[in-house]
mmCIF file of C-alpha atoms in Angstrom:
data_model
loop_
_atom_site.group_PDB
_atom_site.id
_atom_site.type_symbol
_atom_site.label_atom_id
_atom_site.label_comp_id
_atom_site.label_asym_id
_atom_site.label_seq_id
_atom_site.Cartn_x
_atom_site.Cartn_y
_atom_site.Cartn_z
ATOM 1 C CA UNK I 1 3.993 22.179 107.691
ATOM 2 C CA UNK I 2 0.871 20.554 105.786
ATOM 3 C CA UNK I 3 0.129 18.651 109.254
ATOM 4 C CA UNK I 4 -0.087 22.129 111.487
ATOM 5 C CA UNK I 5 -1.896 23.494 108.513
ATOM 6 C CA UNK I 6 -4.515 20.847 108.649
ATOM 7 C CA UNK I 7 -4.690 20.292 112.517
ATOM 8 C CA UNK I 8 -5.194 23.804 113.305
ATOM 9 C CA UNK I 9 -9.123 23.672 111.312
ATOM 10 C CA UNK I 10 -11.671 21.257 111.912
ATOM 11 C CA UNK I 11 -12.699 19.372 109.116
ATOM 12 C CA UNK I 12 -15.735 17.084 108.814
ATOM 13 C CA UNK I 13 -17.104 14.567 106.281
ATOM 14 C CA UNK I 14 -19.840 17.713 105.567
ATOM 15 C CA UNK I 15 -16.387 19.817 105.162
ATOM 16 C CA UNK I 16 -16.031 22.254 102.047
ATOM 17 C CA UNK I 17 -12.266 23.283 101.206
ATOM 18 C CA UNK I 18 -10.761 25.380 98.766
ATOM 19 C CA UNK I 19 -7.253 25.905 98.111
ATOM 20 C CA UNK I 20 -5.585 28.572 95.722
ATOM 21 C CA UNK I 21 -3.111 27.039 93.225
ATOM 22 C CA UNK I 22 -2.134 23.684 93.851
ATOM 23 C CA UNK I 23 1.001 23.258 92.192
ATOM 24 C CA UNK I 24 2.042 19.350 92.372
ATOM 25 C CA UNK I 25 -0.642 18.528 94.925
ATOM 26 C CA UNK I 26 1.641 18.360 97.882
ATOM 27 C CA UNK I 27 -1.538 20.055 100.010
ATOM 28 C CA UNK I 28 -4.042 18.990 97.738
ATOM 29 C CA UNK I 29 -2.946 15.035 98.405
ATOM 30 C CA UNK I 30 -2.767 15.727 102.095
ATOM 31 C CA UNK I 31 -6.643 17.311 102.363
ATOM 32 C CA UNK I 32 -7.950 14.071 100.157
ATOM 33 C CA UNK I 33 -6.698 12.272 103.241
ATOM 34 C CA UNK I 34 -9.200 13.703 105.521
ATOM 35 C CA UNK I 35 -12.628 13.061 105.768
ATOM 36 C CA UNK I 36 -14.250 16.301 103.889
ATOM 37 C CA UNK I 37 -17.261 16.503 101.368
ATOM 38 C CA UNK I 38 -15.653 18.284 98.846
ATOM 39 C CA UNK I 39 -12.349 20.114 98.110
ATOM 40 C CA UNK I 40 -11.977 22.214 94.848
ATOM 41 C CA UNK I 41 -8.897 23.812 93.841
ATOM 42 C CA UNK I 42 -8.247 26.745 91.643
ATOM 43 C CA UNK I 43 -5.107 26.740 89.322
ATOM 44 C CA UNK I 44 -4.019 29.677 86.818
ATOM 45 C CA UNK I 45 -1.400 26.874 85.711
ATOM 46 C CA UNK I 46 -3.006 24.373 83.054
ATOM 47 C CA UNK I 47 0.297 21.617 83.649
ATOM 48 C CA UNK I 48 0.015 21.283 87.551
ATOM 49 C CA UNK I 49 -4.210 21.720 87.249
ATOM 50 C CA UNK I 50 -4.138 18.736 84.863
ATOM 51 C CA UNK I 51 -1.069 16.828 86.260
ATOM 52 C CA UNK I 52 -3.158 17.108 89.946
ATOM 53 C CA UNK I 53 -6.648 15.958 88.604
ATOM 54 C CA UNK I 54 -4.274 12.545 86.885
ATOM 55 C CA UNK I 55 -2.109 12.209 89.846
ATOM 56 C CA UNK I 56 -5.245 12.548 92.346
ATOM 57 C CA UNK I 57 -8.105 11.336 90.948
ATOM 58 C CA UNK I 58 -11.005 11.638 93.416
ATOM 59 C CA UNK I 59 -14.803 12.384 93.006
ATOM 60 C CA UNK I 60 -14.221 14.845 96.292
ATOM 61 C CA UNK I 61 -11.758 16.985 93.937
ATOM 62 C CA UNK I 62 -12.500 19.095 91.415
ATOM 63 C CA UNK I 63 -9.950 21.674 89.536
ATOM 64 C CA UNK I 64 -10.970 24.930 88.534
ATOM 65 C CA UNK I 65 -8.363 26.245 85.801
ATOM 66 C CA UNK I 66 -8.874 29.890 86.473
ATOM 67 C CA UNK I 67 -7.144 33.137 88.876
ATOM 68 C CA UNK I 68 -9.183 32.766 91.828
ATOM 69 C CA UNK I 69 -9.013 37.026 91.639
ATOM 70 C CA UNK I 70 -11.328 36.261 88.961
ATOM 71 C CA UNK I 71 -13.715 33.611 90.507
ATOM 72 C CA UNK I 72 -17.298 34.463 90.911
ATOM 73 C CA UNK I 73 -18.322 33.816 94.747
ATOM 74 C CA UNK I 74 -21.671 33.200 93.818
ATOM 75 C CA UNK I 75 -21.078 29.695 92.908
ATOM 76 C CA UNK I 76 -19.031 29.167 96.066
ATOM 77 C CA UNK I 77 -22.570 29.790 97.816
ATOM 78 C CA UNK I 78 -24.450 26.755 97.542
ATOM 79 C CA UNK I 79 -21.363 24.759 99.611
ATOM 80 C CA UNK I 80 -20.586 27.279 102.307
ATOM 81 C CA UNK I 81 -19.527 27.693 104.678
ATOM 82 C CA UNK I 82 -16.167 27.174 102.910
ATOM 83 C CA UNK I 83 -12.503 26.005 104.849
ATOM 84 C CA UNK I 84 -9.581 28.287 103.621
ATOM 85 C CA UNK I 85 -6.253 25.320 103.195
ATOM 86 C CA UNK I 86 -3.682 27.616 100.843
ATOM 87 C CA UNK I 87 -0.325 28.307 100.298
ATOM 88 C CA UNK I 88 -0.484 32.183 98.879
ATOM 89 C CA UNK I 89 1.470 33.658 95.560
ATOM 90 C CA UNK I 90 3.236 35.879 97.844
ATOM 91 C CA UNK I 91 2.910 38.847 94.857
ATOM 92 C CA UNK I 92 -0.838 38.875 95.647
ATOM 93 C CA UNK I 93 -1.663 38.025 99.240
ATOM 94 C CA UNK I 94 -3.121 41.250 99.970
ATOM 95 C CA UNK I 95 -5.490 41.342 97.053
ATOM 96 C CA UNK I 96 -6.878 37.226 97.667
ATOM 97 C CA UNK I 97 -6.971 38.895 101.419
ATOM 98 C CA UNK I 98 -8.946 41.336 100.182
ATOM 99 C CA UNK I 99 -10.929 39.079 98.487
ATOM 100 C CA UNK I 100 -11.519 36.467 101.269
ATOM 101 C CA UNK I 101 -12.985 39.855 103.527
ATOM 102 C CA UNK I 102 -15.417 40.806 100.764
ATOM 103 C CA UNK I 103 -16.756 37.155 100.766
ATOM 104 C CA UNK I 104 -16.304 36.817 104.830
ATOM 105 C CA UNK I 105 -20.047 35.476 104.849
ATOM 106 C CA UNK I 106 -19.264 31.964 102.900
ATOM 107 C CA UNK I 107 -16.051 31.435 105.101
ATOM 108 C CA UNK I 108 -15.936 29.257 108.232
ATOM 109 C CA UNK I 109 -12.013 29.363 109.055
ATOM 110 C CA UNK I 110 -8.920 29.037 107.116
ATOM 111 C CA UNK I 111 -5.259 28.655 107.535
ATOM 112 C CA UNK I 112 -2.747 30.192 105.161
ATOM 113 C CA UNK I 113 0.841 30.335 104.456
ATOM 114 C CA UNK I 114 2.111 33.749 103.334
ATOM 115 C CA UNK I 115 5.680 35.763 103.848
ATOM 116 C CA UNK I 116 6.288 36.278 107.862
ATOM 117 C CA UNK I 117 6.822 39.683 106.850
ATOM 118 C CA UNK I 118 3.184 40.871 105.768
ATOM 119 C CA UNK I 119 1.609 38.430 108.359
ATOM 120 C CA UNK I 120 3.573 40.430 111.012
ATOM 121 C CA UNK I 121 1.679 43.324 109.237
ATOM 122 C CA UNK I 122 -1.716 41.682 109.427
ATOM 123 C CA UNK I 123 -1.514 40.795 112.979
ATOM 124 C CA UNK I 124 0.167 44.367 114.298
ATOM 125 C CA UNK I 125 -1.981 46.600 116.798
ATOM 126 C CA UNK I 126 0.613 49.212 117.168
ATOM 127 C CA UNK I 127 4.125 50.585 116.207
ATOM 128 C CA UNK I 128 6.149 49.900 113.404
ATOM 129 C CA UNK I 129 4.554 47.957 110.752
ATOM 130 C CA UNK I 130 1.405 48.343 111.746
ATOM 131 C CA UNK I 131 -1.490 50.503 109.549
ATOM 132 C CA UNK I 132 -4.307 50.145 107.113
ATOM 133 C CA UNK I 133 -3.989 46.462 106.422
ATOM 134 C CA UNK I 134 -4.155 45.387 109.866
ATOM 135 C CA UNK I 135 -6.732 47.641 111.042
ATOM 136 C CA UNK I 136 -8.925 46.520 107.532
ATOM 137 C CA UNK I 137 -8.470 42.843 108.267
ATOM 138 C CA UNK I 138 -8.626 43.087 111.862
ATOM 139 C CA UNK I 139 -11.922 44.507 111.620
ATOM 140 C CA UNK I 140 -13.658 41.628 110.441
ATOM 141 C CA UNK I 141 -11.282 38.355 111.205
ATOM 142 C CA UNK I 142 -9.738 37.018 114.516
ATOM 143 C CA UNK I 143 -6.232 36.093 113.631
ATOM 144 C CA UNK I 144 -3.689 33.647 115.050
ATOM 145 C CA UNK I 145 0.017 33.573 114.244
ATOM 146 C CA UNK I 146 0.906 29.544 114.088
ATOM 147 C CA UNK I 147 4.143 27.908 112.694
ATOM 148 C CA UNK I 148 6.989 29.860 111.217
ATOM 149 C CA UNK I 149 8.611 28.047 107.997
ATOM 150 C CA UNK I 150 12.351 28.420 106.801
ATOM 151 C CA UNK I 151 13.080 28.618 103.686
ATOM 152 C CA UNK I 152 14.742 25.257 103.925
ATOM 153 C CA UNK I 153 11.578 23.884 103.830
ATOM 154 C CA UNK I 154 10.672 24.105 100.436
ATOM 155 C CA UNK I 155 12.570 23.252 97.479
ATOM 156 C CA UNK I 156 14.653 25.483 95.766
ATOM 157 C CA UNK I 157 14.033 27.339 99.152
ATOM 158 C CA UNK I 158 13.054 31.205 98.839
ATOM 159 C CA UNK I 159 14.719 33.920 100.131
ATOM 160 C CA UNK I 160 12.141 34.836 102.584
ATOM 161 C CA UNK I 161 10.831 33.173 105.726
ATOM 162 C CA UNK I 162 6.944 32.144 105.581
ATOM 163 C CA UNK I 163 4.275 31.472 108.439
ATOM 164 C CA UNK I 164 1.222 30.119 108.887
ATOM 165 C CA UNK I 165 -1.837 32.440 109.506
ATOM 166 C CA UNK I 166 -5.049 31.425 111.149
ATOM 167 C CA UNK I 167 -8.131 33.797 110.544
ATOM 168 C CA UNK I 168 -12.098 33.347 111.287
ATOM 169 C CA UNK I 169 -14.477 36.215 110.220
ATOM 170 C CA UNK I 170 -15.550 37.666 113.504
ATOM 171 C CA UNK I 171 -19.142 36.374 114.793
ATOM 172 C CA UNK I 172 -20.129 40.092 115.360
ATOM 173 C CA UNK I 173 -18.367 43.657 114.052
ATOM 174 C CA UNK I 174 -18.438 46.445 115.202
ATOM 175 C CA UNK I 175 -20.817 49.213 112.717
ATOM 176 C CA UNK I 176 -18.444 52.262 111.892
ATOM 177 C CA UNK I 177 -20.151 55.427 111.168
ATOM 178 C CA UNK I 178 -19.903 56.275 106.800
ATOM 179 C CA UNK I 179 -17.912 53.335 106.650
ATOM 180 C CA UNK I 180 -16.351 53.088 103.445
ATOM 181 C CA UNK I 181 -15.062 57.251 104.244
ATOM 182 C CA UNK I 182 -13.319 55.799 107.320
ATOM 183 C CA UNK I 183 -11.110 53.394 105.890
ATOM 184 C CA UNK I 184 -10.228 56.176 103.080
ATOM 185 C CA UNK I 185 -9.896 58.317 106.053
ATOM 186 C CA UNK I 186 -7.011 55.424 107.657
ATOM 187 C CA UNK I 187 -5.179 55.450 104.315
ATOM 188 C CA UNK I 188 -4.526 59.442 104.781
ATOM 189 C CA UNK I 189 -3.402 58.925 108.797
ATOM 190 C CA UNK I 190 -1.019 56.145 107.696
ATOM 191 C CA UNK I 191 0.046 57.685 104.229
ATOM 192 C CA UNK I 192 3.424 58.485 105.870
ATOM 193 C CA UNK I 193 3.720 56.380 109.329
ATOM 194 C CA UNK I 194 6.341 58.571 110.278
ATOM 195 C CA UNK I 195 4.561 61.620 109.933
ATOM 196 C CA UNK I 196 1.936 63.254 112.602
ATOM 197 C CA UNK I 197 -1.686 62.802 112.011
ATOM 198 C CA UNK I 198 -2.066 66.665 111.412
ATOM 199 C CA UNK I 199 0.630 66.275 108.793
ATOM 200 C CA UNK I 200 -0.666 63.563 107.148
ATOM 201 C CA UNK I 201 -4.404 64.930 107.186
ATOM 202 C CA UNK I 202 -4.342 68.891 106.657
ATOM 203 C CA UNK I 203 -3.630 68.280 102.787
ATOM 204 C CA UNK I 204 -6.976 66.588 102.799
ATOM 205 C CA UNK I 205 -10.765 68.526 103.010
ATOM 206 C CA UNK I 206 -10.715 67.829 107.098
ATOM 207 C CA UNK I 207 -11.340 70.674 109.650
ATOM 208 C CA UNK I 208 -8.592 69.891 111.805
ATOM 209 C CA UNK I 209 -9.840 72.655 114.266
ATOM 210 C CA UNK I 210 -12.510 69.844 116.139
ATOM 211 C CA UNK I 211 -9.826 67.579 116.682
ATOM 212 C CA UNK I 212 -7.190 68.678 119.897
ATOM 213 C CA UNK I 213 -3.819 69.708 119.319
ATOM 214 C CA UNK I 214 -2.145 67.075 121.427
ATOM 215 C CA UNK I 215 -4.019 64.429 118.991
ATOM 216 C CA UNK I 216 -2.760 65.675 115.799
ATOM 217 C CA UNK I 217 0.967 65.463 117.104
ATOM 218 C CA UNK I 218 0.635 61.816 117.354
ATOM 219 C CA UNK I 219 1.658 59.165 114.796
ATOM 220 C CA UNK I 220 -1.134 57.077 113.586
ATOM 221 C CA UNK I 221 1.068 54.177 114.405
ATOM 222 C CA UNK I 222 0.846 55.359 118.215
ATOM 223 C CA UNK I 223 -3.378 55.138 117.832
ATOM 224 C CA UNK I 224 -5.649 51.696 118.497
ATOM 225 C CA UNK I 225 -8.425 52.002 116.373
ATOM 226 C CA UNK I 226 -11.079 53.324 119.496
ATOM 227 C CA UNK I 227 -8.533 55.840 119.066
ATOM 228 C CA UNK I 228 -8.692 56.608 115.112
ATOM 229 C CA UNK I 229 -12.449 56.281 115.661
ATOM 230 C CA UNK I 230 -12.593 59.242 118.172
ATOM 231 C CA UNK I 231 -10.905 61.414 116.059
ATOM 232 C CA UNK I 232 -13.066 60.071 112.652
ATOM 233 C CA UNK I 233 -16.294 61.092 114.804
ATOM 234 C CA UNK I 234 -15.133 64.256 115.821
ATOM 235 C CA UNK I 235 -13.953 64.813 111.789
ATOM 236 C CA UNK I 236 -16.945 63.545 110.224
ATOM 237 C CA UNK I 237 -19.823 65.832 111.536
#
């Protein structure tokens, strides 16, 4: 798993890494092997952040004892762009998600293991599963689904299956119109997936007159975003 991890980025001797909570420095061991410049690591655990910098000693590594929900990007700047190697707390994938596509600018590529479940959801571009996640993420990173991990693999084994998930921020995005309304705008049309788009948006201020009748009976989950953004630009004016 740690081998696809690693051959799927390219890493140079002028490489920065960062992973998100090492634990015994299983992945942490396995970057050191490659040639990289740097690799810091960021532990909420004070046992496995000192037990790594004892069992690991390297002048490439250096342990940050802190939530990475917490770090301050600005000191990530000087070193960017920055490789993404980390196995995710699955409790808070979407908000270190969140996190890596506020700070897109000091990322070069990254590969991540999270459940299969809510990478299915990342990578979805219609039907069931698919909604505001996938079209926020999507907007700004390429994605690539790589190996899928058993629980066997790890020790004691979970009770969910995990994958690997490749992402690069996009070289160019696409400008949205009152951006930050739009993605507010997504939440409503996915609010209940099930539901039509007129019965997920006429609780909300929208005139739902500019929009045609055969749109509103669709699902969002039936829409590609061109789609949501034709009805957005007819609901915005």
């Amino acid at each position: 798993v740690v081998e696809n991890m690693i051959e799927n980025v390219t890493l140079t001797p002028k490489t920065s890494v960062f992973e998100i909570g090492c634990g015994d420095g299983f992945l942490t061991s396995a970057i050191l092997h490659q040639k990289i410049e740097r690799l810091w690591v960021f532990e909420i655990d004070p046992e496995w952040a000192d037990y790594v910098k004892k069992t690991y000693p390297d002048e490439r590594l250096t342990v940050h004892l802190e939530n990475f929900l917490d770090v301050d990007f600005e000191r990530l700047k000087p070193h960017a762009p920055w490789t993404i190697l980390a196995n995710l707390p699955y409790q808070v994938t979407f908000p270190i998600i969140y996190t890596f596509r506020d700070n897109r600018h000091l990322i070069n590529e990254g590969v991540i293991m999270i459940q299969e479940e809510v990478a299915q959801k990342i990578v979805k571009t219609e039907g069931r599963g698919y909604g505001f996640p996938a079209l926020f993420l999507q907007h700004v990173f390429d994605f690539k689904l790589l190996k899928k991990i058993a629980p066997s693999a790890f020790f004691p084994p979970p009770k969910v299956t995990s994958r690997l998930l490749y992402f690069k921020p996009k070289a160019v995005v696409d400008e949205i119109p009152q951006e930050q309304e739009f993605w507010k705008f997504i939440k409503y049309c996915f609010h209940q997936p099930r539901r039509t788009l007129k019965n997920n948006l006429e609780q909300y201020h929208y005139d739902l007159t500019k929009v045609p009748e055969v749109t509103l009976q669709l699902r969002a989950q039936q829409m590609s975003k061109a789609d949501l953004l034709k009805v957005w630009d007819l609901l915005r004016t």
